[in-house]
Amino acid sequence: MSEQTQIDAFAELTVEPVPQEVAPVEEAAPVADLAPAAEVEELARVALRDCEDGQRVRGVYAVRERELRRKRNGEPWLRLSVGDATGTAEAVCWEDAEALYAMAAKGSPIHVTGVFEVSERWGAKIKIAALREAEAHEFATEDLAAESAVSIDLLETDLRSLLETVQDPQLRRLLDLFFGEDSETWARFRDAPAAKVYHQAYRHGLLEHTLSVAQAVSAAANFFPGIDREVAVTGALLHDIGKTVAYNDDPLAIDLTDAGRLQGEIPLGYYTVRRAIEDIPGFDPALAQCVLHIILSHHGQLEHGSPVVPATREAVLVHMIDNLGGRLGSFDRLERNLPAGESWSGFDRALSGSAYFGQRAA
């Protein structure tokens, strides 16, 4: 299920109170409330996952999102989403908002000094006392961008093992156009994220998600009669290929490209695969139709972004496994961001509730 589709699908299910569009002036935290500069200077960088109420924060984080908003009196204030390899946090700044907005471009590393606070009304956020551009020696990119917990070497090895199980020469040639080591698409596919927020929203995430879906489809096809395993596996491997065009390649600020916003990942994937099929002389039209139908229908419902619903056994199987993979990926995301010692996540839109990790309470 696509990022925008999930946002639309779950938007009405949110039960948490939502802050008003305009922040009250009294919520501002004056710089004087923070620790003296000398004390703050001594603080080590805090991983966002480990921030606690009242904790002073000092370090370099990546700007995931930025927004210039207005107080009731019309004065501007800055709202940021900042992140590191462990998670994300909202941050607010009440002074010099317009200048800092211009400086804090999406994807840029910024040095933040402030305090992390948790409010019953407004939630958790960093109240910023100082904000500046980060210097190159102050951070390492790997500390700011999450990656798959599975090694890229293992992911690629497993992918190539699965590719070897597809024996149909036409399907193998099609798959080689995308996953061959010399393919123009392969390098981008290997590093691309699977989503912006909800599941595998990190480097190598698309490979991790696609591989898990295709492996599960391959296994499940053996237990249900009438399924062409090779068609189903091919469709599973190609179902999200449009994301290589729909998302940017910035690991610090994953976002949709212009093509992703204007056309959508499914149409982009369909046309990408269809063009590849047309470049293969003598490709069976009926086989092409089966594979393309899986790509078009894998979101399952029209309201979730698919122009058609699944109408073949193979398409139904890929849709169901893809949906399962996305939901389980949300558990991985929540657990990755969960502070040490916690067993419950907060409310999550993708799950329409909270997630429980019982083993963490032991």
mmCIF file of C-alpha atoms in Angstrom:
data_model
loop_
_atom_site.group_PDB
_atom_site.id
_atom_site.type_symbol
_atom_site.label_atom_id
_atom_site.label_comp_id
_atom_site.label_asym_id
_atom_site.label_seq_id
_atom_site.Cartn_x
_atom_site.Cartn_y
_atom_site.Cartn_z
ATOM 1 C CA MET A 1 0.000 0.000 0.000
ATOM 2 C CA SER A 2 1.444 3.394 -0.978
ATOM 3 C CA GLU A 3 2.457 6.081 1.515
ATOM 4 C CA GLN A 4 -0.251 8.529 0.416
ATOM 5 C CA THR A 5 -2.843 5.748 0.296
ATOM 6 C CA GLN A 6 -2.095 4.769 3.904
ATOM 7 C CA ILE A 7 -2.280 8.382 5.045
ATOM 8 C CA ASP A 8 -5.686 8.785 3.360
ATOM 9 C CA ALA A 9 -6.941 5.413 4.553
ATOM 10 C CA PHE A 10 -6.080 5.919 8.199
ATOM 11 C CA ALA A 11 -6.646 9.666 8.528
ATOM 12 C CA GLU A 12 -10.176 9.251 9.871
ATOM 13 C CA LEU A 13 -9.101 6.645 12.414
ATOM 14 C CA THR A 14 -6.896 8.947 14.463
ATOM 15 C CA VAL A 15 -8.195 9.237 18.002
ATOM 16 C CA GLU A 16 -5.511 11.316 19.622
ATOM 17 C CA PRO A 17 -6.233 15.004 20.164
ATOM 18 C CA VAL A 18 -4.767 17.146 17.406
ATOM 19 C CA PRO A 19 -3.180 20.513 18.295
ATOM 20 C CA GLN A 20 -4.784 23.615 16.856
ATOM 21 C CA GLU A 21 -3.436 25.015 13.606
ATOM 22 C CA VAL A 22 -2.043 28.043 15.391
ATOM 23 C CA ALA A 23 0.167 27.548 18.407
ATOM 24 C CA PRO A 24 -0.587 29.686 21.464
ATOM 25 C CA VAL A 25 2.060 32.229 22.336
ATOM 26 C CA GLU A 26 2.149 31.046 25.926
ATOM 27 C CA GLU A 27 3.531 27.670 24.851
ATOM 28 C CA ALA A 28 6.819 29.306 23.880
ATOM 29 C CA ALA A 29 9.764 28.366 26.023
ATOM 30 C CA PRO A 30 12.072 31.339 26.623
ATOM 31 C CA VAL A 31 15.748 30.709 26.156
ATOM 32 C CA ALA A 32 16.308 31.749 29.758
ATOM 33 C CA ASP A 33 14.548 28.569 30.932
ATOM 34 C CA LEU A 34 17.321 26.434 29.517
ATOM 35 C CA ALA A 35 20.586 25.546 31.175
ATOM 36 C CA PRO A 36 23.467 28.011 30.995
ATOM 37 C CA ALA A 37 25.404 27.829 27.743
ATOM 38 C CA ALA A 38 28.468 26.342 29.403
ATOM 39 C CA GLU A 39 26.428 23.478 30.849
ATOM 40 C CA VAL A 40 24.676 22.779 27.559
ATOM 41 C CA GLU A 41 28.030 22.780 25.727
ATOM 42 C CA GLU A 42 29.137 19.808 27.787
ATOM 43 C CA LEU A 43 26.191 17.624 26.792
ATOM 44 C CA ALA A 44 26.803 14.706 24.451
ATOM 45 C CA ARG A 45 24.525 14.178 21.478
ATOM 46 C CA VAL A 46 21.299 12.436 22.531
ATOM 47 C CA ALA A 47 19.749 9.723 20.362
ATOM 48 C CA LEU A 48 16.166 10.811 19.689
ATOM 49 C CA ARG A 49 14.807 7.425 20.714
ATOM 50 C CA ASP A 50 16.270 7.954 24.200
ATOM 51 C CA CYS A 51 14.988 11.494 24.845
ATOM 52 C CA GLU A 52 13.075 11.914 28.109
ATOM 53 C CA ASP A 53 10.861 14.669 29.463
ATOM 54 C CA GLY A 54 12.976 17.601 30.627
ATOM 55 C CA GLN A 55 16.170 16.336 29.022
ATOM 56 C CA ARG A 56 18.491 18.904 27.494
ATOM 57 C CA VAL A 57 19.368 18.235 23.885
ATOM 58 C CA ARG A 58 22.465 19.240 21.984
ATOM 59 C CA GLY A 59 23.650 17.674 18.744
ATOM 60 C CA VAL A 60 23.285 17.304 15.003
ATOM 61 C CA TYR A 61 20.069 15.947 13.490
ATOM 62 C CA ALA A 62 18.681 15.833 9.962
ATOM 63 C CA VAL A 63 15.704 17.943 8.912
ATOM 64 C CA ARG A 64 12.942 15.591 7.765
ATOM 65 C CA GLU A 65 10.182 18.209 7.400
ATOM 66 C CA ARG A 66 9.850 21.962 7.951
ATOM 67 C CA GLU A 67 6.887 24.314 8.195
ATOM 68 C CA LEU A 68 6.551 28.032 8.866
ATOM 69 C CA ARG A 69 3.427 28.716 10.935
ATOM 70 C CA ARG A 70 1.791 31.721 12.657
ATOM 71 C CA LYS A 71 0.942 32.553 16.243
ATOM 72 C CA ARG A 72 -2.383 34.162 17.091
ATOM 73 C CA ASN A 73 -0.718 37.561 16.957
ATOM 74 C CA GLY A 74 0.546 36.881 13.446
ATOM 75 C CA GLU A 75 4.183 36.358 14.340
ATOM 76 C CA PRO A 76 5.879 33.420 12.590
ATOM 77 C CA TRP A 77 7.209 30.333 14.344
ATOM 78 C CA LEU A 78 9.075 27.337 13.005
ATOM 79 C CA ARG A 79 7.967 23.729 13.227
ATOM 80 C CA LEU A 80 10.457 21.031 12.280
ATOM 81 C CA SER A 81 10.624 17.274 12.188
ATOM 82 C CA VAL A 82 14.201 16.261 12.916
ATOM 83 C CA GLY A 83 15.617 12.768 12.837
ATOM 84 C CA ASP A 84 18.563 10.489 13.349
ATOM 85 C CA ALA A 85 19.136 6.778 12.826
ATOM 86 C CA THR A 86 17.009 5.958 15.894
ATOM 87 C CA GLY A 87 13.872 7.966 15.193
ATOM 88 C CA THR A 88 12.285 11.377 14.695
ATOM 89 C CA ALA A 89 11.022 14.186 16.902
ATOM 90 C CA GLU A 90 9.063 17.378 16.439
ATOM 91 C CA ALA A 91 10.969 20.568 17.202
ATOM 92 C CA VAL A 92 9.705 24.137 17.551
ATOM 93 C CA CYS A 93 11.461 27.495 17.464
ATOM 94 C CA TRP A 94 9.806 30.779 18.359
ATOM 95 C CA GLU A 95 12.478 33.342 17.453
ATOM 96 C CA ASP A 96 13.958 34.249 14.041
ATOM 97 C CA ALA A 97 11.581 31.738 12.491
ATOM 98 C CA GLU A 98 11.766 32.986 8.906
ATOM 99 C CA ALA A 99 15.564 33.091 8.789
ATOM 100 C CA LEU A 100 15.872 29.671 10.413
ATOM 101 C CA TYR A 101 13.263 28.238 8.058
ATOM 102 C CA ALA A 102 15.395 29.298 5.104
ATOM 103 C CA MET A 103 18.461 27.734 6.708
ATOM 104 C CA ALA A 104 16.838 24.418 7.727
ATOM 105 C CA ALA A 105 16.263 22.891 4.301
ATOM 106 C CA LYS A 106 14.833 19.371 4.126
ATOM 107 C CA GLY A 107 17.604 16.815 4.296
ATOM 108 C CA SER A 108 20.151 19.214 5.743
ATOM 109 C CA PRO A 109 22.042 18.401 8.967
ATOM 110 C CA ILE A 110 21.479 21.065 11.618
ATOM 111 C CA HIS A 111 22.928 21.586 15.083
ATOM 112 C CA VAL A 112 20.140 21.775 17.662
ATOM 113 C CA THR A 113 20.345 23.057 21.225
ATOM 114 C CA GLY A 114 17.202 22.899 23.338
ATOM 115 C CA VAL A 115 15.147 20.849 25.755
ATOM 116 C CA PHE A 116 12.874 17.869 25.132
ATOM 117 C CA GLU A 117 9.456 18.268 26.770
ATOM 118 C CA VAL A 118 6.327 16.124 26.895
ATOM 119 C CA SER A 119 3.015 17.959 27.205
ATOM 120 C CA GLU A 120 -0.358 16.260 27.737
ATOM 121 C CA ARG A 121 -1.894 18.769 25.364
ATOM 122 C CA TRP A 122 0.791 19.255 22.721
ATOM 123 C CA GLY A 123 2.708 15.992 22.894
ATOM 124 C CA ALA A 124 6.472 15.516 22.804
ATOM 125 C CA LYS A 125 8.740 18.055 21.156
ATOM 126 C CA ILE A 126 12.111 19.743 21.351
ATOM 127 C CA LYS A 127 11.880 23.420 22.267
ATOM 128 C CA ILE A 128 14.788 24.942 20.410
ATOM 129 C CA ALA A 129 17.049 27.520 22.045
ATOM 130 C CA ALA A 130 19.615 27.677 19.254
ATOM 131 C CA LEU A 131 19.767 26.375 15.718
ATOM 132 C CA ARG A 132 22.592 26.547 13.183
ATOM 133 C CA GLU A 133 24.020 24.739 10.202
ATOM 134 C CA ALA A 134 26.090 21.715 11.179
ATOM 135 C CA GLU A 135 29.746 21.570 10.296
ATOM 136 C CA ALA A 136 31.106 18.553 8.431
ATOM 137 C CA HIS A 137 33.207 17.304 11.349
ATOM 138 C CA GLU A 138 30.225 17.316 13.735
ATOM 139 C CA PHE A 139 28.294 14.374 12.302
ATOM 140 C CA ALA A 140 28.432 11.137 10.348
ATOM 141 C CA THR A 141 25.701 10.471 7.802
ATOM 142 C CA GLU A 142 25.163 6.933 9.093
ATOM 143 C CA ASP A 143 24.163 8.396 12.482
ATOM 144 C CA LEU A 144 21.400 10.440 10.864
ATOM 145 C CA ALA A 145 19.926 8.004 8.325
ATOM 146 C CA ALA A 146 18.322 4.704 9.259
ATOM 147 C CA GLU A 147 19.194 1.603 7.253
ATOM 148 C CA SER A 148 17.889 -1.922 7.038
ATOM 149 C CA ALA A 149 18.896 -4.079 9.988
ATOM 150 C CA VAL A 150 19.659 -6.844 7.481
ATOM 151 C CA SER A 151 23.002 -6.547 5.702
ATOM 152 C CA ILE A 152 22.861 -5.523 2.069
ATOM 153 C CA ASP A 153 25.067 -8.491 1.144
ATOM 154 C CA LEU A 154 22.582 -10.949 2.642
ATOM 155 C CA LEU A 155 19.628 -9.212 0.990
ATOM 156 C CA GLU A 156 21.301 -9.359 -2.413
ATOM 157 C CA THR A 157 22.355 -12.990 -1.964
ATOM 158 C CA ASP A 158 18.804 -14.012 -1.062
ATOM 159 C CA LEU A 159 17.391 -12.041 -3.979
ATOM 160 C CA ARG A 160 19.688 -13.736 -6.478
ATOM 161 C CA SER A 161 18.833 -17.143 -5.032
ATOM 162 C CA LEU A 162 15.131 -16.425 -5.539
ATOM 163 C CA LEU A 163 15.720 -15.174 -9.086
ATOM 164 C CA GLU A 164 17.343 -18.508 -9.914
ATOM 165 C CA THR A 165 14.059 -20.291 -9.161
ATOM 166 C CA VAL A 166 12.298 -18.517 -12.041
ATOM 167 C CA GLN A 167 12.901 -20.805 -15.024
ATOM 168 C CA ASP A 168 10.596 -19.311 -17.655
ATOM 169 C CA PRO A 169 13.016 -17.686 -20.154
ATOM 170 C CA GLN A 170 10.789 -14.689 -20.863
ATOM 171 C CA LEU A 171 10.232 -13.913 -17.187
ATOM 172 C CA ARG A 172 13.947 -14.378 -16.445
ATOM 173 C CA ARG A 173 14.894 -11.960 -19.192
ATOM 174 C CA LEU A 174 12.397 -9.431 -17.883
ATOM 175 C CA LEU A 175 13.717 -9.755 -14.326
ATOM 176 C CA ASP A 176 17.314 -9.456 -15.529
ATOM 177 C CA LEU A 177 16.498 -6.080 -17.058
ATOM 178 C CA PHE A 178 15.735 -4.786 -13.567
ATOM 179 C CA PHE A 179 17.853 -6.889 -11.217
ATOM 180 C CA GLY A 180 20.857 -7.818 -13.322
ATOM 181 C CA GLU A 181 24.079 -6.559 -11.756
ATOM 182 C CA ASP A 182 24.721 -4.380 -14.826
ATOM 183 C CA SER A 183 21.149 -3.084 -14.956
ATOM 184 C CA GLU A 184 20.622 0.675 -14.807
ATOM 185 C CA THR A 185 17.749 0.070 -12.392
ATOM 186 C CA TRP A 186 19.531 -2.251 -9.969
ATOM 187 C CA ALA A 187 21.728 0.295 -8.165
ATOM 188 C CA ARG A 188 18.764 2.591 -7.567
ATOM 189 C CA PHE A 189 16.479 -0.268 -6.504
ATOM 190 C CA ARG A 190 19.074 -1.613 -4.050
ATOM 191 C CA ASP A 191 19.361 1.694 -2.185
ATOM 192 C CA ALA A 192 15.773 2.988 -2.437
ATOM 193 C CA PRO A 193 13.366 3.262 0.525
ATOM 194 C CA ALA A 194 10.090 1.348 0.535
ATOM 195 C CA ALA A 195 8.093 4.301 1.883
ATOM 196 C CA LYS A 196 8.348 7.759 3.378
ATOM 197 C CA VAL A 197 7.136 6.875 6.877
ATOM 198 C CA TYR A 198 5.165 3.727 7.574
ATOM 199 C CA HIS A 199 7.349 0.752 6.655
ATOM 200 C CA GLN A 200 10.978 0.241 5.620
ATOM 201 C CA ALA A 201 11.430 4.008 5.227
ATOM 202 C CA TYR A 202 15.192 3.772 5.010
ATOM 203 C CA ARG A 203 18.067 2.921 2.690
ATOM 204 C CA HIS A 204 17.737 -0.605 1.223
ATOM 205 C CA GLY A 205 14.127 -0.637 2.483
ATOM 206 C CA LEU A 206 12.629 -1.313 -0.950
ATOM 207 C CA LEU A 207 14.890 -4.324 -1.470
ATOM 208 C CA GLU A 208 14.097 -5.633 2.015
ATOM 209 C CA HIS A 209 10.333 -5.243 1.534
ATOM 210 C CA THR A 210 10.258 -6.603 -2.016
ATOM 211 C CA LEU A 211 12.368 -9.615 -1.120
ATOM 212 C CA SER A 212 10.246 -10.528 1.905
ATOM 213 C CA VAL A 213 7.038 -10.243 -0.147
ATOM 214 C CA ALA A 214 8.449 -12.315 -3.011
ATOM 215 C CA GLN A 215 9.834 -14.998 -0.686
ATOM 216 C CA ALA A 216 6.488 -15.302 1.095
ATOM 217 C CA VAL A 217 4.617 -15.417 -2.225
ATOM 218 C CA SER A 218 6.962 -18.149 -3.462
ATOM 219 C CA ALA A 219 6.351 -20.231 -0.344
ATOM 220 C CA ALA A 220 2.581 -19.661 -0.226
ATOM 221 C CA ALA A 221 2.159 -20.576 -3.892
ATOM 222 C CA ASN A 222 3.087 -24.142 -3.014
ATOM 223 C CA PHE A 223 0.094 -24.493 -0.679
ATOM 224 C CA PHE A 224 -2.707 -23.136 -2.885
ATOM 225 C CA PRO A 225 -3.793 -24.920 -6.080
ATOM 226 C CA GLY A 226 -3.976 -23.148 -9.408
ATOM 227 C CA ILE A 227 -1.292 -20.536 -8.751
ATOM 228 C CA ASP A 228 1.489 -20.040 -11.293
ATOM 229 C CA ARG A 229 4.378 -19.592 -8.865
ATOM 230 C CA GLU A 230 6.740 -18.046 -11.399
ATOM 231 C CA VAL A 231 4.216 -15.437 -12.520
ATOM 232 C CA ALA A 232 3.375 -14.638 -8.886
ATOM 233 C CA VAL A 233 7.046 -14.319 -7.893
ATOM 234 C CA THR A 234 7.797 -12.135 -10.920
ATOM 235 C CA GLY A 235 4.867 -9.879 -10.075
ATOM 236 C CA ALA A 236 5.957 -9.716 -6.443
ATOM 237 C CA LEU A 237 9.500 -8.744 -7.407
ATOM 238 C CA LEU A 238 8.228 -5.996 -9.728
ATOM 239 C CA HIS A 239 5.156 -4.793 -7.821
ATOM 240 C CA ASP A 240 6.887 -1.747 -6.290
ATOM 241 C CA ILE A 241 9.409 -1.012 -9.047
ATOM 242 C CA GLY A 242 7.719 2.359 -9.598
ATOM 243 C CA LYS A 243 9.098 3.516 -6.246
ATOM 244 C CA THR A 244 12.543 3.809 -7.812
ATOM 245 C CA VAL A 245 11.111 6.793 -9.684
ATOM 246 C CA ALA A 246 8.455 7.912 -7.197
ATOM 247 C CA TYR A 247 10.877 8.570 -4.300
ATOM 248 C CA ASN A 248 14.037 10.652 -4.129
ATOM 249 C CA ASP A 249 17.455 9.269 -3.254
ATOM 250 C CA ASP A 250 18.154 11.465 -0.206
ATOM 251 C CA PRO A 251 18.543 9.161 2.831
ATOM 252 C CA LEU A 252 18.220 12.127 5.213
ATOM 253 C CA ALA A 253 14.867 13.352 3.876
ATOM 254 C CA ILE A 254 12.881 10.703 2.008
ATOM 255 C CA ASP A 255 10.149 12.303 -0.074
ATOM 256 C CA LEU A 256 8.115 11.892 -3.227
ATOM 257 C CA THR A 257 9.588 13.206 -6.451
ATOM 258 C CA ASP A 258 7.588 15.385 -8.824
ATOM 259 C CA ALA A 259 6.867 12.270 -10.888
ATOM 260 C CA GLY A 260 5.766 10.429 -7.751
ATOM 261 C CA ARG A 261 3.330 13.194 -6.836
ATOM 262 C CA LEU A 262 1.997 13.783 -10.338
ATOM 263 C CA GLN A 263 1.713 10.192 -11.566
ATOM 264 C CA GLY A 264 1.931 7.861 -8.566
ATOM 265 C CA GLU A 265 4.048 4.797 -7.942
ATOM 266 C CA ILE A 266 1.658 2.291 -9.558
ATOM 267 C CA PRO A 267 1.370 4.036 -12.959
ATOM 268 C CA LEU A 268 5.125 4.637 -12.919
ATOM 269 C CA GLY A 269 5.737 0.962 -12.211
ATOM 270 C CA TYR A 270 3.261 -0.174 -14.853
ATOM 271 C CA TYR A 271 4.776 1.931 -17.616
ATOM 272 C CA THR A 272 8.332 1.044 -16.581
ATOM 273 C CA VAL A 273 7.635 -2.684 -16.799
ATOM 274 C CA ARG A 274 5.497 -2.383 -19.918
ATOM 275 C CA ARG A 275 8.291 -0.536 -21.741
ATOM 276 C CA ALA A 276 10.738 -3.253 -20.699
ATOM 277 C CA ILE A 277 8.383 -5.968 -21.980
ATOM 278 C CA GLU A 278 8.006 -4.162 -25.298
ATOM 279 C CA ASP A 279 11.796 -4.225 -25.676
ATOM 280 C CA ILE A 280 11.837 -8.042 -25.434
ATOM 281 C CA PRO A 281 11.095 -9.517 -28.886
ATOM 282 C CA GLY A 282 8.313 -12.088 -28.920
ATOM 283 C CA PHE A 283 7.236 -11.660 -25.303
ATOM 284 C CA ASP A 284 3.962 -13.543 -24.830
ATOM 285 C CA PRO A 285 1.118 -10.962 -24.599
ATOM 286 C CA ALA A 286 -0.900 -13.167 -22.228
ATOM 287 C CA LEU A 287 2.085 -13.535 -19.901
ATOM 288 C CA ALA A 288 2.701 -9.792 -20.039
ATOM 289 C CA GLN A 289 -0.912 -9.130 -19.109
ATOM 290 C CA CYS A 290 -0.675 -11.387 -16.052
ATOM 291 C CA VAL A 291 2.438 -9.624 -14.738
ATOM 292 C CA LEU A 292 1.155 -6.111 -15.447
ATOM 293 C CA HIS A 293 -2.162 -6.901 -13.748
ATOM 294 C CA ILE A 294 -0.311 -7.792 -10.536
ATOM 295 C CA ILE A 295 1.442 -4.408 -10.570
ATOM 296 C CA LEU A 296 -1.763 -2.475 -11.241
ATOM 297 C CA SER A 297 -3.865 -4.284 -8.630
ATOM 298 C CA HIS A 298 -1.455 -4.850 -5.743
ATOM 299 C CA HIS A 299 -3.005 -2.152 -3.519
ATOM 300 C CA GLY A 300 -6.173 -4.213 -3.583
ATOM 301 C CA GLN A 301 -8.842 -1.531 -3.775
ATOM 302 C CA LEU A 302 -9.612 1.454 -5.976
ATOM 303 C CA GLU A 303 -9.731 3.778 -2.970
ATOM 304 C CA HIS A 304 -6.225 2.649 -2.014
ATOM 305 C CA GLY A 305 -4.736 3.668 -5.338
ATOM 306 C CA SER A 306 -5.086 0.634 -7.584
ATOM 307 C CA PRO A 307 -6.874 1.339 -10.891
ATOM 308 C CA VAL A 308 -8.186 -2.252 -10.874
ATOM 309 C CA VAL A 309 -8.837 -4.829 -8.153
ATOM 310 C CA PRO A 310 -7.049 -8.205 -8.150
ATOM 311 C CA ALA A 311 -8.727 -10.549 -10.634
ATOM 312 C CA THR A 312 -6.296 -13.480 -10.741
ATOM 313 C CA ARG A 313 -5.056 -15.888 -8.099
ATOM 314 C CA GLU A 314 -1.532 -14.532 -8.468
ATOM 315 C CA ALA A 315 -2.661 -10.916 -8.067
ATOM 316 C CA VAL A 316 -4.709 -11.732 -4.954
ATOM 317 C CA LEU A 317 -1.743 -13.535 -3.413
ATOM 318 C CA VAL A 318 0.690 -10.677 -4.073
ATOM 319 C CA HIS A 319 -1.776 -8.097 -2.741
ATOM 320 C CA MET A 320 -2.415 -9.998 0.480
ATOM 321 C CA ILE A 321 1.271 -10.665 1.177
ATOM 322 C CA ASP A 322 2.223 -7.077 0.308
ATOM 323 C CA ASN A 323 -0.399 -5.754 2.727
ATOM 324 C CA LEU A 324 0.839 -8.117 5.428
ATOM 325 C CA GLY A 325 4.437 -7.061 4.833
ATOM 326 C CA GLY A 326 3.551 -3.396 5.134
ATOM 327 C CA ARG A 327 1.690 -3.865 8.407
ATOM 328 C CA LEU A 328 4.432 -5.991 9.956
ATOM 329 C CA GLY A 329 6.930 -3.406 8.755
ATOM 330 C CA SER A 330 5.099 -0.895 10.941
ATOM 331 C CA PHE A 331 5.926 -3.035 13.977
ATOM 332 C CA ASP A 332 9.603 -2.924 13.010
ATOM 333 C CA ARG A 333 9.422 0.868 12.703
ATOM 334 C CA LEU A 334 7.733 1.284 16.074
ATOM 335 C CA GLU A 335 10.114 -1.071 17.854
ATOM 336 C CA ARG A 336 13.116 0.693 16.344
ATOM 337 C CA ASN A 337 11.931 4.002 17.820
ATOM 338 C CA LEU A 338 10.789 2.620 21.191
ATOM 339 C CA PRO A 339 12.818 3.841 24.197
ATOM 340 C CA ALA A 340 14.661 1.218 26.234
ATOM 341 C CA GLY A 341 12.431 -0.457 28.832
ATOM 342 C CA GLU A 342 9.168 0.441 27.070
ATOM 343 C CA SER A 343 6.852 -2.310 25.842
ATOM 344 C CA TRP A 344 3.982 -0.242 24.339
ATOM 345 C CA SER A 345 4.177 2.195 21.451
ATOM 346 C CA GLY A 346 1.982 5.245 21.174
ATOM 347 C CA PHE A 347 -1.036 5.348 18.867
ATOM 348 C CA ASP A 348 -0.058 4.541 15.289
ATOM 349 C CA ARG A 349 -2.169 5.398 12.258
ATOM 350 C CA ALA A 350 -1.015 2.447 10.189
ATOM 351 C CA LEU A 351 -2.106 -0.002 12.897
ATOM 352 C CA SER A 352 -5.117 2.032 14.087
ATOM 353 C CA GLY A 353 -3.845 1.522 17.616
ATOM 354 C CA SER A 354 -0.761 0.807 19.690
ATOM 355 C CA ALA A 355 1.744 -2.027 19.318
ATOM 356 C CA TYR A 356 2.867 -4.259 22.176
ATOM 357 C CA PHE A 357 6.356 -5.738 22.425
ATOM 358 C CA GLY A 358 6.091 -8.124 25.359
ATOM 359 C CA GLN A 359 9.658 -9.388 25.221
ATOM 360 C CA ARG A 360 10.910 -5.890 26.041
ATOM 361 C CA ALA A 361 9.076 -5.918 29.386
ATOM 362 C CA ALA A 362 10.914 -9.030 30.576
#
